CSV table of C-alpha atoms in Angstrom, one decimal:
chain,number,residue,atom,x,y,z
A,30,UNK,CA,-15.0,11.5,-20.1
A,31,UNK,CA,-17.4,10.2,-17.4
A,32,UNK,CA,-15.4,9.0,-14.5
A,33,UNK,CA,-17.0,6.5,-12.0
A,34,UNK,CA,-17.1,8.1,-8.6
A,35,UNK,CA,-15.3,6.4,-5.7
A,36,UNK,CA,-15.6,6.9,-1.9
A,37,UNK,CA,-13.3,5.5,0.7
A,38,UNK,CA,-13.6,5.3,4.5
A,39,UNK,CA,-10.2,5.5,6.3
A,40,UNK,CA,-10.9,4.1,9.8
A,41,UNK,CA,-7.3,4.9,10.8
A,42,UNK,CA,-6.5,3.4,14.3
A,43,UNK,CA,-10.1,2.8,15.2
A,44,UNK,CA,-12.2,-0.3,15.6
A,45,UNK,CA,-15.3,1.2,14.3
A,46,UNK,CA,-16.2,3.9,16.8
A,47,UNK,CA,-14.2,2.3,19.6
A,48,UNK,CA,-11.3,0.0,20.4
A,49,UNK,CA,-13.0,-3.5,20.6
A,50,UNK,CA,-14.0,-6.1,18.1
A,51,UNK,CA,-17.6,-5.7,19.2
A,52,UNK,CA,-17.6,-2.0,18.1
A,53,UNK,CA,-16.0,-3.0,14.8
A,54,UNK,CA,-18.7,-5.7,14.2
A,55,UNK,CA,-21.4,-3.1,15.0
A,56,UNK,CA,-20.1,-0.8,12.2
A,57,UNK,CA,-19.7,-3.6,9.7
A,58,UNK,CA,-23.2,-4.9,10.3
A,59,UNK,CA,-24.6,-1.3,9.9
A,60,UNK,CA,-22.8,-0.9,6.6
A,61,UNK,CA,-24.0,-4.2,5.4
A,62,UNK,CA,-27.6,-3.2,6.2
A,63,UNK,CA,-27.4,0.0,4.2
A,64,UNK,CA,-28.5,0.3,0.6
A,65,UNK,CA,-25.8,-0.2,-2.0
A,66,UNK,CA,-24.7,3.1,-3.4
A,67,UNK,CA,-24.1,3.8,-7.1
A,68,UNK,CA,-20.5,4.8,-6.5
A,69,UNK,CA,-17.5,2.4,-5.9
A,70,UNK,CA,-16.8,2.1,-2.1
A,71,UNK,CA,-13.8,0.9,-0.2
A,72,UNK,CA,-13.1,0.8,3.6
A,73,UNK,CA,-9.8,0.8,5.4
A,74,UNK,CA,-9.9,-0.9,8.8
A,75,UNK,CA,-6.8,-1.3,10.9
A,76,UNK,CA,-4.5,-4.0,9.5
A,77,UNK,CA,-5.2,-6.6,12.2
A,78,UNK,CA,-9.0,-6.5,11.3
A,79,UNK,CA,-8.6,-6.5,7.5
A,80,UNK,CA,-9.3,-10.2,7.0
A,81,UNK,CA,-12.2,-10.5,9.5
A,82,UNK,CA,-13.9,-7.4,7.9
A,83,UNK,CA,-13.3,-8.8,4.5
A,84,UNK,CA,-15.0,-12.0,5.5
A,85,UNK,CA,-17.9,-10.2,7.1
A,86,UNK,CA,-18.5,-7.2,4.7
A,87,UNK,CA,-21.0,-7.3,1.9
A,88,UNK,CA,-19.5,-7.7,-1.6
A,89,UNK,CA,-19.8,-4.1,-2.7
A,90,UNK,CA,-17.5,-2.9,0.1
A,91,UNK,CA,-14.0,-3.4,-1.1
A,92,UNK,CA,-11.3,-3.8,1.5
A,93,UNK,CA,-8.2,-1.5,1.5
A,94,UNK,CA,-5.1,-1.5,3.5
A,95,UNK,CA,-3.9,1.7,5.1
A,96,UNK,CA,-0.3,1.1,4.2
A,97,UNK,CA,2.1,-1.4,2.6
A,98,UNK,CA,5.9,-1.8,2.5
A,99,UNK,CA,8.0,-1.8,-0.7
A,100,UNK,CA,9.2,-5.4,-0.2
A,101,UNK,CA,7.3,-8.7,-0.2
A,102,UNK,CA,8.8,-10.1,3.1
A,103,UNK,CA,11.8,-10.0,5.3
A,104,UNK,CA,13.2,-8.4,8.4
A,105,UNK,CA,10.9,-5.4,8.4
A,106,UNK,CA,9.2,-5.5,11.8
A,107,UNK,CA,5.8,-3.9,11.9
A,108,UNK,CA,5.3,-3.6,8.2
A,109,UNK,CA,2.6,-5.0,5.9
A,110,UNK,CA,3.2,-7.0,2.7
A,111,UNK,CA,1.3,-6.2,-0.4
A,112,UNK,CA,1.8,-9.8,-1.5
A,113,UNK,CA,0.3,-11.2,1.7
A,114,UNK,CA,-2.6,-8.8,1.4
A,115,UNK,CA,-3.2,-9.8,-2.3
A,116,UNK,CA,-3.1,-13.5,-1.2
A,117,UNK,CA,-5.9,-12.7,1.3
A,118,UNK,CA,-7.9,-11.1,-1.6
A,119,UNK,CA,-7.3,-7.5,-0.5
A,120,UNK,CA,-6.4,-5.6,-3.7
A,121,UNK,CA,-6.4,-1.9,-2.5
A,122,UNK,CA,-4.1,0.2,-0.4
A,123,UNK,CA,-3.6,3.7,0.7
A,124,UNK,CA,-0.1,5.2,0.1
A,125,UNK,CA,1.3,8.5,1.4
A,126,UNK,CA,-1.4,9.6,3.8
A,127,UNK,CA,-0.3,12.8,5.5
A,128,UNK,CA,-0.2,11.0,8.9
A,129,UNK,CA,2.3,8.5,7.4
A,130,UNK,CA,4.4,11.5,6.1
A,131,UNK,CA,4.1,13.8,9.2
A,132,UNK,CA,4.0,11.3,12.1
A,133,UNK,CA,6.2,8.5,10.7
A,134,UNK,CA,8.5,10.6,8.5
A,135,UNK,CA,7.8,8.8,5.2
A,136,UNK,CA,9.4,10.6,2.3
A,137,UNK,CA,8.4,10.9,-1.3
A,138,UNK,CA,11.3,8.5,-2.1
A,139,UNK,CA,9.9,5.8,0.1
A,140,UNK,CA,6.4,6.4,-1.0
A,141,UNK,CA,7.5,6.2,-4.6
A,142,UNK,CA,9.1,2.8,-3.9
A,143,UNK,CA,5.9,1.6,-2.3
A,144,UNK,CA,3.9,2.7,-5.3
A,145,UNK,CA,6.3,1.0,-7.7
A,146,UNK,CA,6.0,-2.2,-5.7
A,147,UNK,CA,2.2,-2.0,-5.7
A,148,UNK,CA,2.3,-1.6,-9.4
A,149,UNK,CA,4.6,-4.6,-9.7
A,150,UNK,CA,2.2,-6.9,-7.8
A,151,UNK,CA,-1.0,-5.5,-9.4
A,152,UNK,CA,-2.4,-3.7,-6.4
A,153,UNK,CA,-4.7,-0.8,-6.7
A,154,UNK,CA,-3.4,2.3,-4.9
A,155,UNK,CA,-5.0,5.4,-3.5
A,156,UNK,CA,-2.1,7.9,-3.5
A,157,UNK,CA,-2.5,10.8,-1.1
A,158,UNK,CA,-1.2,14.3,-1.5
A,159,UNK,CA,-1.8,17.7,0.2
A,160,UNK,CA,-0.4,20.8,1.7
A,161,UNK,CA,-0.2,22.3,5.3
A,162,UNK,CA,-2.1,25.4,6.4
A,163,UNK,CA,0.8,27.7,6.2
A,164,UNK,CA,1.6,26.5,2.7
A,165,UNK,CA,-2.0,27.1,1.6
A,166,UNK,CA,-2.0,30.6,3.1
A,167,UNK,CA,1.3,31.4,1.3
A,168,UNK,CA,-0.2,30.4,-2.0
A,169,UNK,CA,2.2,27.4,-2.3
A,170,UNK,CA,-0.4,24.6,-2.6
A,171,UNK,CA,0.8,23.3,-5.9
A,172,UNK,CA,4.5,23.9,-5.0
A,173,UNK,CA,3.9,21.3,-2.4
A,174,UNK,CA,1.7,19.0,-4.4
A,175,UNK,CA,3.8,18.9,-7.5
A,176,UNK,CA,6.8,17.0,-6.0
A,177,UNK,CA,4.3,14.6,-4.4
A,178,UNK,CA,2.6,14.1,-7.8
A,179,UNK,CA,6.0,13.6,-9.4
A,180,UNK,CA,6.8,10.8,-6.9
A,181,UNK,CA,3.6,9.1,-8.1
A,182,UNK,CA,4.0,9.7,-11.8
A,183,UNK,CA,7.6,8.5,-11.8
A,184,UNK,CA,6.6,5.1,-10.4
A,185,UNK,CA,3.3,4.3,-12.2
A,186,UNK,CA,3.0,2.2,-15.3
A,187,UNK,CA,-0.7,1.3,-15.1
A,188,UNK,CA,-2.7,4.4,-14.3
A,189,UNK,CA,-6.0,2.5,-14.4
A,190,UNK,CA,-5.0,1.1,-11.0
A,191,UNK,CA,-4.4,4.5,-9.4
A,192,UNK,CA,-6.7,6.9,-7.6
A,193,UNK,CA,-5.3,10.2,-6.3
A,194,UNK,CA,-6.7,11.6,-3.0
A,195,UNK,CA,-6.1,15.3,-2.5
A,196,UNK,CA,-6.2,15.9,1.3
A,197,UNK,CA,-5.3,19.4,2.5
A,198,UNK,CA,-3.5,18.5,5.7
A,199,UNK,CA,-5.0,21.5,7.5
A,200,UNK,CA,-8.5,20.1,6.9
A,201,UNK,CA,-7.9,16.5,8.2
A,202,UNK,CA,-9.6,16.0,11.5
A,203,UNK,CA,-9.7,19.7,12.3
A,204,UNK,CA,-13.3,20.5,11.4
A,205,UNK,CA,-11.9,22.9,8.8
A,206,UNK,CA,-12.9,22.0,5.2
A,207,UNK,CA,-11.7,23.5,1.9
A,208,UNK,CA,-14.5,25.4,0.3
A,209,UNK,CA,-16.1,23.8,-2.8
A,210,UNK,CA,-14.3,26.5,-4.8
A,211,UNK,CA,-10.9,25.8,-3.2
A,212,UNK,CA,-11.3,22.0,-3.6
A,213,UNK,CA,-12.4,22.2,-7.3
A,214,UNK,CA,-9.6,24.7,-8.1
A,215,UNK,CA,-6.9,22.4,-6.7
A,216,UNK,CA,-8.4,19.3,-8.3
A,217,UNK,CA,-8.4,21.1,-11.6
A,218,UNK,CA,-4.8,22.1,-11.1
A,219,UNK,CA,-3.8,18.5,-10.3
A,220,UNK,CA,-5.6,17.3,-13.5
A,221,UNK,CA,-3.9,20.0,-15.5
A,222,UNK,CA,-0.5,18.9,-14.2
A,223,UNK,CA,-1.2,15.3,-15.1
A,224,UNK,CA,-2.3,16.3,-18.6
A,225,UNK,CA,0.9,18.3,-19.1
A,226,UNK,CA,3.3,15.8,-17.5
A,227,UNK,CA,1.8,12.4,-18.1
A,228,UNK,CA,-0.9,12.5,-20.8
A,229,UNK,CA,-4.3,14.1,-21.5
A,230,UNK,CA,-5.8,10.6,-21.6
A,231,UNK,CA,-4.6,9.8,-18.1
A,232,UNK,CA,-5.7,13.2,-16.9
A,233,UNK,CA,-9.2,12.7,-18.3
A,234,UNK,CA,-9.6,9.2,-16.8
A,235,UNK,CA,-7.9,9.3,-13.4
A,236,UNK,CA,-10.2,9.7,-10.4
A,237,UNK,CA,-9.3,12.4,-7.9
A,238,UNK,CA,-10.9,12.2,-4.4
A,239,UNK,CA,-11.2,15.1,-1.9
A,240,UNK,CA,-10.4,14.4,1.7
A,241,UNK,CA,-10.4,16.7,4.8
A,242,UNK,CA,-13.3,16.8,7.3
A,243,UNK,CA,-15.8,15.6,4.7
A,244,UNK,CA,-19.2,14.8,6.3
A,245,UNK,CA,-22.8,14.3,5.4
A,246,UNK,CA,-23.4,18.1,5.7
A,247,UNK,CA,-20.8,19.3,3.2
A,248,UNK,CA,-20.4,16.4,0.8
A,249,UNK,CA,-23.2,17.3,-1.6
A,250,UNK,CA,-21.8,20.8,-2.3
A,251,UNK,CA,-18.2,19.5,-2.5
A,252,UNK,CA,-19.3,16.8,-5.0
A,253,UNK,CA,-20.6,19.5,-7.4
A,254,UNK,CA,-17.0,20.2,-8.6
A,255,UNK,CA,-16.5,18.7,-12.1
A,256,UNK,CA,-13.0,17.5,-11.1
A,257,UNK,CA,-14.0,16.0,-7.8
A,258,UNK,CA,-14.6,12.3,-8.4
A,259,UNK,CA,-15.3,11.1,-4.8
A,260,UNK,CA,-14.1,11.4,-1.2
A,261,UNK,CA,-11.6,9.9,1.2
A,262,UNK,CA,-13.5,10.1,4.4
A,263,UNK,CA,-12.0,10.0,7.9
A,264,UNK,CA,-14.1,10.4,11.1
A,265,UNK,CA,-17.4,10.4,9.3
A,266,UNK,CA,-16.7,6.9,8.0
A,267,UNK,CA,-16.9,5.5,11.5
A,268,UNK,CA,-20.7,6.1,11.6
A,269,UNK,CA,-22.6,4.0,9.0
A,270,UNK,CA,-25.4,6.5,8.4
A,271,UNK,CA,-23.1,9.5,7.8
A,272,UNK,CA,-20.7,7.4,5.6
A,273,UNK,CA,-23.5,6.0,3.5
A,274,UNK,CA,-25.1,9.4,3.2
A,275,UNK,CA,-21.8,10.7,1.7
A,276,UNK,CA,-21.6,7.8,-0.7
A,277,UNK,CA,-25.2,8.5,-1.7
A,278,UNK,CA,-24.5,12.0,-3.0
A,279,UNK,CA,-23.2,10.4,-6.2
A,280,UNK,CA,-26.4,8.3,-6.8
A,281,UNK,CA,-28.0,10.9,-9.1
A,282,UNK,CA,-24.8,11.5,-11.1
A,283,UNK,CA,-24.4,7.8,-12.1
A,284,UNK,CA,-27.9,7.1,-13.1
């Protein structure tokens, strides 16, 4: 099956390449002025800028929240409602990024509840998984990823609205990157697990992104893996030329 490539830019807690609305506007204008790539593209600004970026961004740039909660509303200070996002026209969210797991202590149980709620309201989810450096070095990558995958699979009813982002934690923001061989091997193992535990149809159709210090220098080689269907980009997404260059590596594969 031919899967449509998808690239996301996770801006994290950055207003473009700075901390002001002006720097955010500069990035959005630069993205708007870039040629439209052949792949699907989403961007994840900080929550307080989602609506303004949605209003300013060109139509082929989908807006994606960095997080949601598992309830529509209530006494949940600091959380973000999927229902409110959907009402604003924002139909995508990340769930389970390693920074949510490691810094904020989010568990597979909580992340599963968030995925289930996103499914209930019809929101597209980019579900993140990945291992730490010591786990990779001990040969336990899939021992770590399987429980994370199970938390996803146990809560998904519509796989067409799900993307999986494999992000080895040791490669996020460190300058270290999985080799193309390591990335492809793990993506293939993830797809095999889905085939054996969900269905071969879902395994063939689901898109699996790679994330972890992806940049415009290594993306072409990483994209050569047959099970790598796109990227979730961190720091390089804060510079329009580098981000659009990463998106452009899939132009020839979709012609």
